[in-house]
Each structure stands twice: as C-alpha cells, then as structure tokens.
Amino acid sequence: MTEIPVTEILVTEVFSAIQGEGAHVGRRQVFVRLSGCNIRCSYCDQPEALELRAGPCRIEQTPGRRDWSNASSPLPVEAVARAVDRLWRAVPHHSVSVTGGEPLAQSGRLADLLALLPGKRIHLETNATLVAGLRRVIDLVDEVSMDIKLASVDGAGVDPETHRRFLELAATRDVAVKIVLGPGTSTEELSAAVGMVEETAPGSPVFLQPVTPFGSVSAAPTPEQVLEWHDRALALHPDVRVVPQTHKLIGQL
Ligand code: SF4
C-alpha cells in the first residue's frame, strides 16, 4: 500500500486572544503563530518565532486560560487544525489569525493547513515580502493584514517594489496596511509608502502604529511626530488611522 505523506508545519503556538492591531482591534481570534521569518526587524517582539526549525511549541487547551499543552514542532497540519477547531468551538471567534514569524515562509504547508479550516474566516498577518508565497495561498485567505516596512525604522531593507507587487495581489482580497513608526521615521519614506497604497489599492485602510519599545528599540515617536506624520499621510490617502499595539496594554499575547 502506498503511504500518504503527512504534511507537517513548523509552529510556535496556537491560542485564543484579543486582536490588538489594525482593523480588527478588540475582536476575538484564534492565533496560529508559525515559525520562521525571512527578515529581521529591529523592533521584533517575537524572537522565539524567527527561526525556521524544529523545536518546542505550545497549544492552548481552553480559550484564554493559557493552559498550555507542550508539543514538538513540526506538527502534522491535521493536529494544528484540530487545535484551532477546539478553541474555535469553545468561544465565538471572529476569525483565525495566521501570524508568525512570517507565515508565508511555509506557504505550501500553510495552504495544506488552510484547506483543513473550511468555514472559518482566515486573516493573514504578513510582512508582505514573499509574493510567490502569497500567490500560493491567496484563494484560501479572506483578508490580508500586510506590513510596509520602512528602512528608517526597522532596518530590514525591504525593496518598496516588492511591497507594491505584494499589495497588488493582496488587494484581490480585503487588505489593510500597517506601517510601524519610530522616532527616526523618514517623512519622505512614509509619504512614498502611503502614496503607493493610494495608487495601488485606494480603498484600503492604512494603520500607522507607533513602535512599542522592545529589544534594541528604546523609544517611541513623540505625540507631535505622530500628529505631523498623520497629517502628511492624510493628505495622500483618505483612510489613515493611528492605532498602537493595544494588546500590550491589556496583557494579551
Ligand atoms: S517581519 Fe515580523 S516576525 Fe519578522 S522580524 Fe519583522 S517583526 Fe519580527
């Protein structure tokens, strides 16, 4: 008899929490945090999820209780889907947030996982650098929350043209754009990013997120800086909102 290969996926954690960023602030989601990221941002608050390698992972048993069951990653996609389903059924959730790390670093495996989650709204959180990966999963995703990385803030050096091509494809779904602002944000770079959204996906909201100090980042922008950047961005695109990382204020993961 031919053995059917099992798809395994590198996962860091599965849990239920309140979304703290962007368009769905305050909504309850099941989070699937996948392992591995293709870039390194100075403010990254998920250092344990950056490496694309096997290791320990944890699965919440009851939504919001943090009653973790420890396991070893990679896990079969069926096991991850069962973990999502258990949390989803116990409390009403708005959607499943697939996050990381960078979830598109495992786009083929992610497609296999998403195929096991029919009927659940899928929200993809991504650094918007892996266009081919997005193409692989786009039909299985309902909405995309994508970053535009500014070199003056994160130091990751992402080519703006990559973000543009990513947004073009993401705009075939509901898409929201997040831009992290630091004290050294270049106004020109921010204006170019917001102008690109207006040109490529004019109906999409842009969320400006003042950086939460973490790791090597020790300061947030001042209120005056944020107001100035908001003014500039609104002159280029009508739907620009400033939303900090609210989940940190209420002690969510
Ligand atoms: S893209 Fe996200 S996960 Fe990757 S380094 Fe930047 S902040 Fe961290």
Short mmCIF file of C-alpha atoms and ligand atoms in Angstrom, two decimals:
data_model
loop_
_atom_site.label_atom_id
_atom_site.label_comp_id
_atom_site.label_asym_id
_atom_site.label_seq_id
_atom_site.Cartn_x
_atom_site.Cartn_y
_atom_site.Cartn_z
CA MET A 1 0.00 0.00 0.00
CA THR A 2 1.32 3.48 -0.87
CA GLU A 3 1.99 5.65 2.14
CA ILE A 4 0.29 9.03 2.03
CA PRO A 5 2.82 11.64 3.14
CA VAL A 6 1.76 13.73 6.12
CA THR A 7 2.28 17.46 5.78
CA GLU A 8 3.97 18.87 8.82
CA ILE A 9 4.26 22.53 9.66
CA LEU A 10 6.65 24.44 11.92
CA VAL A 11 4.50 26.10 14.54
CA THR A 12 5.37 28.09 17.68
CA GLU A 13 1.98 28.40 19.38
CA VAL A 14 -1.79 28.15 18.94
CA PHE A 15 -4.01 30.17 21.28
CA SER A 16 -7.10 32.37 21.59
CA ALA A 17 -6.71 36.10 22.27
CA ILE A 18 -7.99 39.59 21.58
CA GLN A 19 -6.56 41.14 18.44
CA GLY A 20 -4.57 44.24 19.34
CA GLU A 21 -3.61 45.73 15.99
CA GLY A 22 -5.20 47.15 12.89
CA ALA A 23 -8.71 46.74 11.54
CA HIS A 24 -9.80 44.03 13.98
CA VAL A 25 -8.70 45.57 17.29
CA GLY A 26 -10.81 44.10 20.06
CA ARG A 27 -12.04 41.08 18.11
CA ARG A 28 -11.51 37.56 19.41
CA GLN A 29 -9.34 35.41 17.17
CA VAL A 30 -7.65 32.04 17.26
CA PHE A 31 -3.98 32.74 16.60
CA VAL A 32 -1.72 30.27 14.79
CA ARG A 33 1.83 31.52 15.17
CA LEU A 34 4.06 29.82 12.61
CA SER A 35 7.83 29.62 12.90
CA GLY A 36 10.41 31.26 10.67
CA CYS A 37 10.88 34.73 9.25
CA ASN A 38 12.86 35.79 6.19
CA ILE A 39 13.80 39.24 7.53
CA ARG A 40 14.93 40.75 10.85
CA CYS A 41 13.29 43.94 12.16
CA SER A 42 14.96 45.88 14.96
CA TYR A 43 11.72 46.05 16.99
CA CYS A 44 10.64 42.41 16.55
CA ASP A 45 8.81 41.18 19.65
CA GLN A 46 8.66 37.54 18.53
CA PRO A 47 12.32 36.45 18.69
CA GLU A 48 11.32 32.88 19.57
CA ALA A 49 9.39 32.55 16.29
CA LEU A 50 12.11 33.74 13.90
CA GLU A 51 13.96 30.53 13.13
CA LEU A 52 12.57 28.07 10.60
CA ARG A 53 13.50 24.98 12.55
CA ALA A 54 12.13 22.20 14.73
CA GLY A 55 11.69 22.84 18.45
CA PRO A 56 9.19 23.05 21.28
CA CYS A 57 5.74 24.53 20.69
CA ARG A 58 2.65 25.06 22.82
CA ILE A 59 -1.05 24.62 22.27
CA GLU A 60 -3.65 26.32 24.46
CA GLN A 61 -6.35 23.92 25.62
CA THR A 62 -9.09 26.33 26.78
CA PRO A 63 -9.55 29.74 25.10
CA GLY A 64 -7.80 32.47 27.07
CA ARG A 65 -6.74 30.25 30.01
CA ARG A 66 -3.12 29.79 28.88
CA ASP A 67 -3.37 26.16 29.98
CA TRP A 68 -0.70 25.11 27.52
CA SER A 69 -0.02 21.64 26.35
CA ASN A 70 3.60 21.33 25.24
CA ALA A 71 4.47 19.59 21.99
CA SER A 72 7.26 19.27 19.45
CA SER A 73 7.22 21.24 16.21
CA PRO A 74 6.78 20.42 13.36
CA LEU A 75 3.24 19.14 13.84
CA PRO A 76 1.00 17.45 11.27
CA VAL A 77 -1.31 20.08 9.77
CA GLU A 78 -4.25 17.93 10.90
CA ALA A 79 -3.15 18.31 14.55
CA VAL A 80 -2.90 22.09 14.18
CA ALA A 81 -6.34 22.21 12.53
CA ARG A 82 -7.79 20.15 15.42
CA ALA A 83 -6.22 22.55 17.96
CA VAL A 84 -7.73 25.53 16.13
CA ASP A 85 -11.10 23.83 15.94
CA ARG A 86 -11.20 23.05 19.66
CA LEU A 87 -10.60 26.70 20.60
CA TRP A 88 -12.94 27.96 17.87
CA ARG A 89 -15.85 25.85 19.13
CA ALA A 90 -15.41 26.74 22.83
CA VAL A 91 -15.89 30.52 22.44
CA PRO A 92 -17.27 32.51 19.47
CA HIS A 93 -14.32 33.78 17.42
CA HIS A 94 -14.29 36.30 14.59
CA SER A 95 -11.53 34.64 12.59
CA VAL A 96 -8.33 32.65 12.58
CA SER A 97 -5.26 34.88 12.52
CA VAL A 98 -2.30 33.23 10.84
CA THR A 99 0.79 35.02 12.04
CA GLY A 100 4.44 34.47 12.87
CA GLY A 101 7.30 34.89 12.28
CA GLU A 102 6.35 35.17 8.65
CA PRO A 103 3.63 32.64 7.78
CA LEU A 104 4.39 32.75 4.05
CA ALA A 105 7.87 31.34 4.78
CA GLN A 106 5.96 27.99 4.77
CA SER A 107 3.38 28.83 2.13
CA GLY A 108 2.98 25.29 0.73
CA ARG A 109 2.41 23.81 4.17
CA LEU A 110 0.19 26.73 5.09
CA ALA A 111 -2.00 26.03 2.05
CA ASP A 112 -2.44 22.45 3.30
CA LEU A 113 -3.40 23.73 6.77
CA LEU A 114 -5.86 26.33 5.48
CA ALA A 115 -7.57 23.70 3.33
CA LEU A 116 -8.46 21.96 6.62
CA LEU A 117 -10.18 25.06 8.06
CA PRO A 118 -13.25 25.48 5.83
CA GLY A 119 -15.95 27.83 7.12
CA LYS A 120 -13.54 29.84 9.27
CA ARG A 121 -12.62 33.38 8.28
CA ILE A 122 -8.86 33.42 7.62
CA HIS A 123 -6.89 36.55 8.47
CA LEU A 124 -3.28 36.53 7.26
CA GLU A 125 -0.72 38.75 9.03
CA THR A 126 2.37 39.13 6.89
CA ASN A 127 5.49 41.19 6.34
CA ALA A 128 4.48 41.44 2.65
CA THR A 129 7.80 40.37 1.19
CA LEU A 130 7.04 36.89 -0.24
CA VAL A 131 4.88 37.47 -3.31
CA ALA A 132 5.13 33.90 -4.62
CA GLY A 133 4.10 32.60 -1.20
CA LEU A 134 1.01 34.81 -1.18
CA ARG A 135 0.09 33.56 -4.65
CA ARG A 136 0.11 30.01 -3.29
CA VAL A 137 -2.43 30.72 -0.50
CA ILE A 138 -4.44 33.73 -1.69
CA ASP A 139 -7.51 31.68 -2.68
CA LEU A 140 -7.69 30.26 0.85
CA VAL A 141 -7.43 33.61 2.64
CA ASP A 142 -10.27 36.07 3.33
CA GLU A 143 -8.27 39.10 4.37
CA VAL A 144 -4.67 40.23 4.47
CA SER A 145 -3.06 42.50 7.05
CA MET A 146 0.25 43.44 5.45
CA ASP A 147 3.16 45.50 6.68
CA ILE A 148 5.01 48.11 4.73
CA LYS A 149 8.48 48.12 6.22
CA LEU A 150 10.29 51.45 6.34
CA ALA A 151 14.07 51.07 6.28
CA SER A 152 14.37 54.15 8.51
CA VAL A 153 12.51 52.26 11.26
CA ASP A 154 13.14 48.51 11.03
CA GLY A 155 16.45 48.35 9.21
CA ALA A 156 15.28 45.28 7.27
CA GLY A 157 15.92 46.89 3.88
CA VAL A 158 12.79 45.65 2.08
CA ASP A 159 12.53 46.83 -1.55
CA PRO A 160 9.43 49.07 -1.88
CA GLU A 161 8.71 47.48 -5.27
CA THR A 162 8.28 44.10 -3.53
CA HIS A 163 5.65 45.65 -1.25
CA ARG A 164 3.90 47.15 -4.27
CA ARG A 165 3.67 43.82 -6.10
CA PHE A 166 2.51 42.15 -2.90
CA LEU A 167 -0.23 44.75 -2.36
CA GLU A 168 -1.43 44.39 -5.94
CA LEU A 169 -2.10 40.70 -5.32
CA ALA A 170 -3.37 41.13 -1.74
CA ALA A 171 -5.91 43.69 -2.99
CA THR A 172 -7.83 40.83 -4.64
CA ARG A 173 -8.97 40.19 -1.02
CA ASP A 174 -9.78 42.60 1.83
CA VAL A 175 -6.46 44.19 2.67
CA ALA A 176 -5.24 46.54 5.37
CA VAL A 177 -1.75 48.03 5.53
CA LYS A 178 0.26 48.54 8.71
CA ILE A 179 3.26 50.88 8.91
CA VAL A 180 5.34 50.96 12.11
CA LEU A 181 6.67 54.41 13.02
CA GLY A 182 9.79 55.05 15.09
CA PRO A 183 11.38 58.27 16.34
CA GLY A 184 13.66 58.27 13.27
CA THR A 185 10.95 57.67 10.65
CA SER A 186 11.79 59.37 7.36
CA THR A 187 8.84 61.53 6.31
CA GLU A 188 9.76 61.05 2.65
CA GLU A 189 9.83 57.28 3.02
CA LEU A 190 6.47 57.29 4.82
CA SER A 191 4.92 59.54 2.17
CA ALA A 192 6.20 57.26 -0.62
CA ALA A 193 4.66 54.23 1.13
CA VAL A 194 1.27 55.88 1.69
CA GLY A 195 1.28 57.26 -1.87
CA MET A 196 1.93 53.74 -3.17
CA VAL A 197 -1.12 52.42 -1.27
CA GLU A 198 -3.31 55.20 -2.70
CA GLU A 199 -2.13 54.31 -6.22
CA THR A 200 -2.32 50.53 -5.89
CA ALA A 201 -5.24 49.85 -3.52
CA PRO A 202 -7.04 53.17 -2.93
CA GLY A 203 -9.86 51.68 -0.86
CA SER A 204 -7.58 50.04 1.72
CA PRO A 205 -7.11 51.44 5.21
CA VAL A 206 -3.61 52.31 6.40
CA PHE A 207 -2.76 51.87 10.09
CA LEU A 208 0.14 53.87 11.47
CA GLN A 209 1.49 52.06 14.50
CA PRO A 210 3.92 53.94 16.79
CA VAL A 211 6.60 51.42 17.67
CA THR A 212 6.36 49.71 21.06
CA PRO A 213 9.90 49.86 22.52
CA PHE A 214 11.34 46.31 22.59
CA GLY A 215 14.75 44.75 22.11
CA SER A 216 17.17 47.25 20.61
CA VAL A 217 14.40 49.89 20.22
CA SER A 218 14.22 52.03 23.36
CA ALA A 219 11.95 54.94 22.39
CA ALA A 220 8.63 55.57 20.69
CA PRO A 221 7.94 58.61 18.50
CA THR A 222 6.64 61.73 20.26
CA PRO A 223 2.93 62.68 20.04
CA GLU A 224 3.92 65.70 17.93
CA GLN A 225 5.76 63.49 15.43
CA VAL A 226 2.79 61.15 15.15
CA LEU A 227 0.39 64.04 14.51
CA GLU A 228 2.70 65.51 11.87
CA TRP A 229 3.04 62.15 10.05
CA HIS A 230 -0.72 61.58 10.29
CA ASP A 231 -1.35 64.99 8.64
CA ARG A 232 1.08 64.17 5.83
CA ALA A 233 -0.39 60.73 5.26
CA LEU A 234 -3.99 62.00 5.23
CA ALA A 235 -3.05 64.46 2.52
CA LEU A 236 -2.16 61.45 0.33
CA HIS A 237 -4.76 58.83 1.31
CA PRO A 238 -8.17 59.37 2.91
CA ASP A 239 -8.23 56.39 5.28
CA VAL A 240 -5.21 56.58 7.59
CA ARG A 241 -5.67 55.67 11.27
CA VAL A 242 -3.22 55.69 14.18
CA VAL A 243 -3.54 52.55 16.31
CA PRO A 244 -0.87 51.44 18.80
CA GLN A 245 -0.39 47.82 19.85
CA THR A 246 -3.40 47.67 22.18
CA HIS A 247 -2.93 44.01 23.18
CA LYS A 248 0.18 45.02 25.14
CA LEU A 249 -1.94 47.46 27.19
CA ILE A 250 -4.33 44.72 28.29
CA GLY A 251 -1.75 41.99 28.79
CA GLN A 252 -2.64 39.86 25.76
CA LEU A 253 -0.04 37.78 23.96
S1 SF4 B 1 8.68 40.61 9.90
FE1 SF4 B 1 7.62 40.40 11.85
S2 SF4 B 1 8.35 38.43 12.68
FE2 SF4 B 1 9.77 39.03 11.04
S3 SF4 B 1 11.41 40.11 12.12
FE3 SF4 B 1 9.94 41.66 11.41
S4 SF4 B 1 8.56 41.95 13.15
FE4 SF4 B 1 9.68 40.03 13.51
#
